Coordinates of C-alpha atoms and ligand atoms in Angstrom, one line a residue:
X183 CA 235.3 36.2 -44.3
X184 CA 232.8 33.5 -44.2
X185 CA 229.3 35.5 -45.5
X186 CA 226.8 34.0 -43.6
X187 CA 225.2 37.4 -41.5
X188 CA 222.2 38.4 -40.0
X189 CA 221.0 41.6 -40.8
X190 CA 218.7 43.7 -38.5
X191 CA 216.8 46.7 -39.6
X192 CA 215.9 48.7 -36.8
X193 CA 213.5 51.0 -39.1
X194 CA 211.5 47.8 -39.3
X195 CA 211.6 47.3 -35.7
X196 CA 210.4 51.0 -34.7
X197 CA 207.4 50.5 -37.3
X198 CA 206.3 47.3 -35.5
X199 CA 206.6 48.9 -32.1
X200 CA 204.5 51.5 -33.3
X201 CA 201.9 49.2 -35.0
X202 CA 202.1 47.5 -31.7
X203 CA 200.7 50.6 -29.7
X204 CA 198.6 51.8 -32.2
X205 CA 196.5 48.2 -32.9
X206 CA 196.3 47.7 -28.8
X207 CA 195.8 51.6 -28.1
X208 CA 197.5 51.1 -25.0
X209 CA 200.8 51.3 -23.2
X210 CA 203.4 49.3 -24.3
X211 CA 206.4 47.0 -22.6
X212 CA 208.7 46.1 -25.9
X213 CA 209.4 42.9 -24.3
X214 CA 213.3 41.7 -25.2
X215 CA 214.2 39.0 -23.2
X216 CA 216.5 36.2 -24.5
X217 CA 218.6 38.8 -25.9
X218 CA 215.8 40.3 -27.7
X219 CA 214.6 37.1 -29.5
X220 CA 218.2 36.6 -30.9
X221 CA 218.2 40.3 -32.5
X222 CA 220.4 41.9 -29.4
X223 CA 218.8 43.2 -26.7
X224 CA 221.2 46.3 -26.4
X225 CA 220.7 47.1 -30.0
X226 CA 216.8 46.6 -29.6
X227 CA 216.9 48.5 -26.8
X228 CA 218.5 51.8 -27.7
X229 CA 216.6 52.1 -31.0
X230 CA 213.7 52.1 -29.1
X231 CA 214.2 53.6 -26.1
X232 CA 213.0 57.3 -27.5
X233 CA 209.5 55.8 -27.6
X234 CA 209.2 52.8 -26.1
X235 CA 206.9 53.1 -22.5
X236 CA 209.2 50.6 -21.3
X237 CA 211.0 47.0 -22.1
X238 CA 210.5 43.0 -20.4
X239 CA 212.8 40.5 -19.4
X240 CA 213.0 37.5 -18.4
X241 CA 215.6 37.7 -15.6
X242 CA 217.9 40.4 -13.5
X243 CA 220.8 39.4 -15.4
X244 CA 219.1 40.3 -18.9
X245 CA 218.0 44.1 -17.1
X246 CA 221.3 44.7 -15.2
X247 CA 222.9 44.4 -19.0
X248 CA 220.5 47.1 -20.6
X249 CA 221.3 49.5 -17.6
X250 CA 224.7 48.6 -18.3
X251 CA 224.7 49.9 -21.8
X252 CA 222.6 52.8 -20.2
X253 CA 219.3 52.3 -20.7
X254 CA 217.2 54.5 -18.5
X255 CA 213.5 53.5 -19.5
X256 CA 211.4 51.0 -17.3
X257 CA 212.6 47.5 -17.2
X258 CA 209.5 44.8 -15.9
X259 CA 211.6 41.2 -15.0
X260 CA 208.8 38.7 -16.7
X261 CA 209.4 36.3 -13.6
X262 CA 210.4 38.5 -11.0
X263 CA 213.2 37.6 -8.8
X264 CA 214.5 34.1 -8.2
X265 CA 216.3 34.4 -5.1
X266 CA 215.3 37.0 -2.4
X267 CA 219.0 38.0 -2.7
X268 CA 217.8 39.7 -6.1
X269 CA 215.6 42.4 -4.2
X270 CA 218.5 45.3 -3.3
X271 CA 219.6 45.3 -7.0
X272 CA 216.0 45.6 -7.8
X273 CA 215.4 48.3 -5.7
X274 CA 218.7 50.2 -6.7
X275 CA 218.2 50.0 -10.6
X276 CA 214.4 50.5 -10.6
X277 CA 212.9 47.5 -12.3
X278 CA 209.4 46.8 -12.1
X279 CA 209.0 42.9 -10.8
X280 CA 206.4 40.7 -11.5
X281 CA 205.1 39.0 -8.4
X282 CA 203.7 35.4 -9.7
X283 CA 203.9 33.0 -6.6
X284 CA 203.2 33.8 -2.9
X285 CA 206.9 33.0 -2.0
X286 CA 207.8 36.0 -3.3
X287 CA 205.1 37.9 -1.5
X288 CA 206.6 36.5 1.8
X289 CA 210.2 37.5 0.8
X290 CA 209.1 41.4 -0.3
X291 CA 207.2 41.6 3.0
X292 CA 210.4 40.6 4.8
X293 CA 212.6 42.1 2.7
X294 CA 214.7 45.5 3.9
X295 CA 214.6 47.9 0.7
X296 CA 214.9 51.6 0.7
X297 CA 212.7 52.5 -1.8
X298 CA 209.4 51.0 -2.2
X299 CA 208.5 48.8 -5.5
X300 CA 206.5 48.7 -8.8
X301 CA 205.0 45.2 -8.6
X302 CA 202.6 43.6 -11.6
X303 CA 200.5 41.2 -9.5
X304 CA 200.2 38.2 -11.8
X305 CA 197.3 35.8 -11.3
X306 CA 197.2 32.3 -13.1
X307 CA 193.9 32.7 -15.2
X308 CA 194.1 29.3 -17.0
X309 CA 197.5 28.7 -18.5
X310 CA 198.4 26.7 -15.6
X311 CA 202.1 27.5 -15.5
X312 CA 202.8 30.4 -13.0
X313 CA 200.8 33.4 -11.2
X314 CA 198.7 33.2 -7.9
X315 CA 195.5 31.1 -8.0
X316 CA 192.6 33.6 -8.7
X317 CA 191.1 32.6 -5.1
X318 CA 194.5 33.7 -3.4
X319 CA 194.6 37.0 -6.0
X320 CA 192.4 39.8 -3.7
X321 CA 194.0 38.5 -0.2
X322 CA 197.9 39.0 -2.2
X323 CA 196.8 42.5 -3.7
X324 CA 195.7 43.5 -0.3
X325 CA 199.0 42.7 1.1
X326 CA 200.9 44.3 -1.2
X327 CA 198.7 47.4 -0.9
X328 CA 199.5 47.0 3.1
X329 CA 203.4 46.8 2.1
X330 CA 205.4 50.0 3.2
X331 CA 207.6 48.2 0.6
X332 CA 205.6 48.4 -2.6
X333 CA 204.5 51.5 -4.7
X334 CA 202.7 51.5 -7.7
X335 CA 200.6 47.4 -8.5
X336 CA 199.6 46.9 -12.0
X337 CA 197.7 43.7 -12.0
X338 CA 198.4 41.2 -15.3
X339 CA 197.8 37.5 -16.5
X340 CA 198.8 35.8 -19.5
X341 CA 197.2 33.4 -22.3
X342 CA 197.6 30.0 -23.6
X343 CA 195.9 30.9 -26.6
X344 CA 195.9 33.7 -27.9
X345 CA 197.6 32.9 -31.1
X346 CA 194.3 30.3 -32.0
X347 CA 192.0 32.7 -33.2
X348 CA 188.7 30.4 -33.2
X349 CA 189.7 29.3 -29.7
X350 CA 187.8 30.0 -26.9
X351 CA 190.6 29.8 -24.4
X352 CA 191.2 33.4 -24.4
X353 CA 187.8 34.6 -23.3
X354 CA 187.4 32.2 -20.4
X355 CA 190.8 33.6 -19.2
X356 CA 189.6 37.1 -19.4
X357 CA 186.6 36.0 -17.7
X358 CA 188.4 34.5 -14.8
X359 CA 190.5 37.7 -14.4
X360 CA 188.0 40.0 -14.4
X361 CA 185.8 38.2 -11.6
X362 CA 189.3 37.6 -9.4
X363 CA 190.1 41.0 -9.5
X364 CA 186.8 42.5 -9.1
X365 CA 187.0 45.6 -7.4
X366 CA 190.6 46.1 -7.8
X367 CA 190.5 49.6 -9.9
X368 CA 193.9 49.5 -10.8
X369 CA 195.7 49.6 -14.1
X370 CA 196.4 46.0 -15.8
X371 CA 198.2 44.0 -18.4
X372 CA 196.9 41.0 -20.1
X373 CA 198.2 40.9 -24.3
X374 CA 201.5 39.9 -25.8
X375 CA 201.8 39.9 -29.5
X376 CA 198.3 37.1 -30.7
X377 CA 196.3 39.3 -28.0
X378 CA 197.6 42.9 -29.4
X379 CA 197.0 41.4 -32.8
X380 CA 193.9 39.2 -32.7
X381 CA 192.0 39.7 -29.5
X382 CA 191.6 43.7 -30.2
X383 CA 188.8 43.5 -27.6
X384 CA 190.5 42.1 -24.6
X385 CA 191.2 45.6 -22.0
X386 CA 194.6 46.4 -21.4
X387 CA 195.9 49.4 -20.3
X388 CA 199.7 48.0 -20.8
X389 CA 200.4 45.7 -23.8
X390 CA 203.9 43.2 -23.7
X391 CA 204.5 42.8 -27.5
X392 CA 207.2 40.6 -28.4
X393 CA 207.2 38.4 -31.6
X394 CA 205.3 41.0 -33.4
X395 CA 208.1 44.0 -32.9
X396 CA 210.7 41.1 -34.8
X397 CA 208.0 41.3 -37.8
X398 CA 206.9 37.4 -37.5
X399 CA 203.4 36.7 -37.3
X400 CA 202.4 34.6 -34.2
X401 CA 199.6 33.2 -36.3
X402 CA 199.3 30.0 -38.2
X403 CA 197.0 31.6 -40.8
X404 CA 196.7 35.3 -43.0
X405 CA 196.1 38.0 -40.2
X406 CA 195.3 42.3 -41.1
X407 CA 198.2 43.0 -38.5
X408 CA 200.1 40.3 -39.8
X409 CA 200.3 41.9 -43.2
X410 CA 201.3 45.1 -41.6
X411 CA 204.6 44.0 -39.6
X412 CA 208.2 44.0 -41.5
X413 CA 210.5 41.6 -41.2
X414 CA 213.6 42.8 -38.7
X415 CA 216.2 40.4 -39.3
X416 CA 217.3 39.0 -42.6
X417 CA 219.4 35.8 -42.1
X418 CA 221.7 35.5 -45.5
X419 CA 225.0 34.1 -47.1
X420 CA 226.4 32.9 -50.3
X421 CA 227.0 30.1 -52.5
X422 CA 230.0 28.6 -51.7
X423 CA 230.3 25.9 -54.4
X424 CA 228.0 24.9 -57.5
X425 CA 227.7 20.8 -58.6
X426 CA 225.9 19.5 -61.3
X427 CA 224.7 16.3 -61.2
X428 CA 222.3 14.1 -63.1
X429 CA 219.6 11.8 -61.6
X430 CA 220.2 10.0 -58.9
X431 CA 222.5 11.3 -57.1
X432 CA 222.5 11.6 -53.2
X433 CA 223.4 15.2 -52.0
X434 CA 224.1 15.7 -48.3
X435 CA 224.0 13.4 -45.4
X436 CA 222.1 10.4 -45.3
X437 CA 221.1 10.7 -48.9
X438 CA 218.5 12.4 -47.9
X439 CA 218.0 13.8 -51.3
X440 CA 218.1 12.1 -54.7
X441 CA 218.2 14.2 -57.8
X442 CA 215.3 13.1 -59.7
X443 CA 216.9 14.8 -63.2
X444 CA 219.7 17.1 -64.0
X445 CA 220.0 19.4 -61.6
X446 CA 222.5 22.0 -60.3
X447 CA 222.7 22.3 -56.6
X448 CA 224.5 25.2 -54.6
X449 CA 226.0 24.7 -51.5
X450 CA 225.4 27.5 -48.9
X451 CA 227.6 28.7 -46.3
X452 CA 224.6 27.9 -43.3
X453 CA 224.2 25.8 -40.9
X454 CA 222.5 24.5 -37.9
X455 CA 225.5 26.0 -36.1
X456 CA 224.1 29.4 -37.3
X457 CA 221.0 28.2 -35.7
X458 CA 219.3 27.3 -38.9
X459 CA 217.1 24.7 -38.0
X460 CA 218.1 21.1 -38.7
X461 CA 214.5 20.1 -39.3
X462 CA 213.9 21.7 -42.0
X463 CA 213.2 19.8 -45.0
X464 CA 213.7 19.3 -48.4
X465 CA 211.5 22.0 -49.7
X466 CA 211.6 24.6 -47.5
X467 CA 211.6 28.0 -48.9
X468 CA 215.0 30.2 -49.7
X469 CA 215.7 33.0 -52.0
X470 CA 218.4 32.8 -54.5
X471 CA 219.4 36.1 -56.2
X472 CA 216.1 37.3 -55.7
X473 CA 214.4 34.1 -56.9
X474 CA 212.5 31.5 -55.1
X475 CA 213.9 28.1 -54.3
X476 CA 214.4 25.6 -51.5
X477 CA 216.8 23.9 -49.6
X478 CA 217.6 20.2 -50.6
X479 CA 218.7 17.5 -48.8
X480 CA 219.5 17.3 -45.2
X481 CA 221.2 20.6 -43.5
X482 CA 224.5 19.9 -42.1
X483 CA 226.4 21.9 -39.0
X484 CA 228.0 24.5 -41.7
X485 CA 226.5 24.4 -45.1
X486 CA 223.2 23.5 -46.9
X487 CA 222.0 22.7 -50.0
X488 CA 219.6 24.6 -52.7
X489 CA 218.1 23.9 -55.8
X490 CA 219.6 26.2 -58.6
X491 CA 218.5 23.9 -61.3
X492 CA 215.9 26.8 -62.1
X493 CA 217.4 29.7 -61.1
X494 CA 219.7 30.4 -64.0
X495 CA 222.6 32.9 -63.5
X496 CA 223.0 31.6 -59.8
X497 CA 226.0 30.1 -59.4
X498 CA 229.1 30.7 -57.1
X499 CA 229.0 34.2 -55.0
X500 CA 224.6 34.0 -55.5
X501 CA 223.2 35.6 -52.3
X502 CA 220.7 33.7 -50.7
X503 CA 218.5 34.7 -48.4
X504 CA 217.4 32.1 -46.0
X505 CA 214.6 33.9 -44.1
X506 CA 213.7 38.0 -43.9
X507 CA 212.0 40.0 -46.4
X508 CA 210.8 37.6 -49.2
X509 CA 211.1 34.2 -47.0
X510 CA 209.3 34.9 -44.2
X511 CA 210.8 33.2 -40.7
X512 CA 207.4 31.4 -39.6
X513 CA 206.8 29.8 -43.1
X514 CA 210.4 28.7 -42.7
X515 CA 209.8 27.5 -39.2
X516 CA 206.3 25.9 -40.0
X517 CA 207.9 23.6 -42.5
X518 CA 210.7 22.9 -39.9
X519 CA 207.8 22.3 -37.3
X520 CA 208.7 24.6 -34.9
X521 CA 207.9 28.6 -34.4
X522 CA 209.3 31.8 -35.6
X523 CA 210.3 32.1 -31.6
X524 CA 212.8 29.4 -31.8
X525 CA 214.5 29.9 -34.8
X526 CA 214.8 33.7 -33.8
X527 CA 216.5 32.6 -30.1
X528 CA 218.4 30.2 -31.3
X529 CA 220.8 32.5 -33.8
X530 CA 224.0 32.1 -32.5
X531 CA 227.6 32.5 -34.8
X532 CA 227.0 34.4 -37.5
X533 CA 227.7 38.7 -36.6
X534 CA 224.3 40.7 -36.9
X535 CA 224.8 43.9 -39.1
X536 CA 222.6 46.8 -38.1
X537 CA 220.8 49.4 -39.8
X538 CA 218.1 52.1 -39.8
X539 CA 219.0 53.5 -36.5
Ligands
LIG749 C1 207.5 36.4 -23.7 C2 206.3 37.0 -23.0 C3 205.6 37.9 -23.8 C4 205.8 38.2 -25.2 O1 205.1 37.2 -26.0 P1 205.0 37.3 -27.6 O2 204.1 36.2 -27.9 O3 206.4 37.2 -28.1 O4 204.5 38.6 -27.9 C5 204.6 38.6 -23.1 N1 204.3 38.3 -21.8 C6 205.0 37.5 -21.1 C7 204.6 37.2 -19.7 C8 206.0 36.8 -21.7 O5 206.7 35.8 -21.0

């Protein structure tokens, strides 16, 4: 069997969840969307679901599969319904649905559902992308509150931000969604994972962690919460073949790497077909046996190349670990210029392996 796995440790991912509550002292939504950032959203799902207040998605398709495989807890859709066609499944399997654009006021408001619906009222505080206009935000609450079809409204907003600690993005937001929704003394929902982490001030009375519960830091610098998550998903595999070459030499593609000495280079059963990023460079961090190295050369659709010119021992069969406990996914990202996120969602081929449940 080819090595390359993924392994997720779901005693990792109940310690973040819990870290998540406990630095935001609030309720929180275990957000899982996009199949749980790559991890499985069933998986994620049912080894939380004991304490979890409740889990986000983007989409109806992403909750019908978690009540599928039985999940009972609250499920919020992130972007509500797309097609007013959505509404009798939402109503039947009791997600919560965010409300972020008048349309989809009109359509509840004509809508025929049996059971009235928990709505979170978003408002677009700054971010610019969607939620109703802060001006339109008391007239939309009021007609929700006038619905016979709506129940419980938690009222919520989102951050550009958040993960820029010296900004002062976040605190303008805030102050725009506190003077929109003035008066309105109902519960709301403003942090995901740089607010819960960073912005321990901002009110929430529900949280939406979702990067943080994975163990990767949202941040771009050392952070006290940072330093407190573990890493949930180890992406590994072997060495497939060892060369030794002297100086210059091309390895890989392109040439993209020239040995600059004698050198002994591994080949790694990885690839961007595994959703390893293509971008990264030479240099970017791995572990080999336990010992640090980097990749070399440019990363092809199956394999990759490390250095184990000083990593004696390693040779054919050497694990390497090419982000999890020791390399940590956003330092691997950062040097591929992208973000913990993407390399996360875009895992795709190699079988996860799950522990700790
Ligand atoms: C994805 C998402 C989150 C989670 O964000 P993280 O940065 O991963 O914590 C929270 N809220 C909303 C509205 C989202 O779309």
């Amino acid at each position: 069997m080819r090595p390359a796995r993924a392994l997720i440790d779901l005693s990792a991912l109940r310690h973040n969840y819990q870290l998540a509550r406990e630095a935001a002292g609030a309720k929180a939504l275990a957000v899982i969307k996009a199949d749980a950032y790559g991890h499985g959203a069933v998986r994620v799902a049912q080894a939380l679901e004991t304490e979890a207040d409740g889990f986000a998605v983007a989409c109806i398709e992403e909750a019908l599969e978690l009540r599928q495989a039985g999940i009972k807890a609250p499920v919020l859709l992130l972007e509500g319904f797309f097609e007013a066609d959505e509404l009798p499944l939402i109503v039947e399997h009791d997600f919560w649905c965010v409300v972020h654009s008048l349309w989809q006021l009109d359509a509840i408001e004509q809508a025929s559902v049996s059971k009235p619906l928990n709505i979170w009222l978003k408002m677009d505080s700054g971010m610019h992308r969607v939620g109703i206009h802060p001006t339109d935000f008391q007239s939309a609450y009021q007609r929700l509150q006038a619905s016979a079809k709506v129940a419980n409204v938690v009222l919520m907003s989102h951050f550009a931000r958040a993960d820029e600690l010296d900004s002062s993005r976040t605190e303008e937001q805030l102050a725009i969604f506190q003077s929109a929704r003035e008066g309105l003394g109902t519960q709301i929902s403003l942090r995901n994972s740089p607010g819960v982490m960073g912005w321990p001030n901002v009110p929430s009375d529900w949280v939406r962690p979702g990067i943080m519960l994975y163990g990767a830091t949202p941040f771009d610098q050392p952070q006290s919460v940072a330093d407190r998550l573990q890493a949930v998903m180890t992406l590994e595999s072997k060495v497939i073949c060892v060369r030794e070459l002297p100086a210059g030499e091309p390895v890989g593609y392109g040439g993209a790497f020239v040995t600059d000495r004698n050198m002994r280079i591994g080949v790694v059963a990885m690839g961007y077909a595994d959703g390893y990023p293509r971008q990264a460079p030479t240099g970017t961090p791995v572990m080999v046996d336990g010992r640090p190295s980097r990749l070399l050369g440019r990363v092809s659709m199956d394999m990759l190349c490390v250095d184990l010119t000083d990593v004696p021992g390693a040779g054919l069969g050497s694990r390497v670990e090419l982000w999890g406990k020791n390399v940590l996914a956003s330092d691997v990202a950062a040097s591929a210029g992208t973000i913990p996120y993407q390399i996360f969602c875009n895992l795709k081929r190699v079988p996860r392996l799950y522990s700790g449940d």
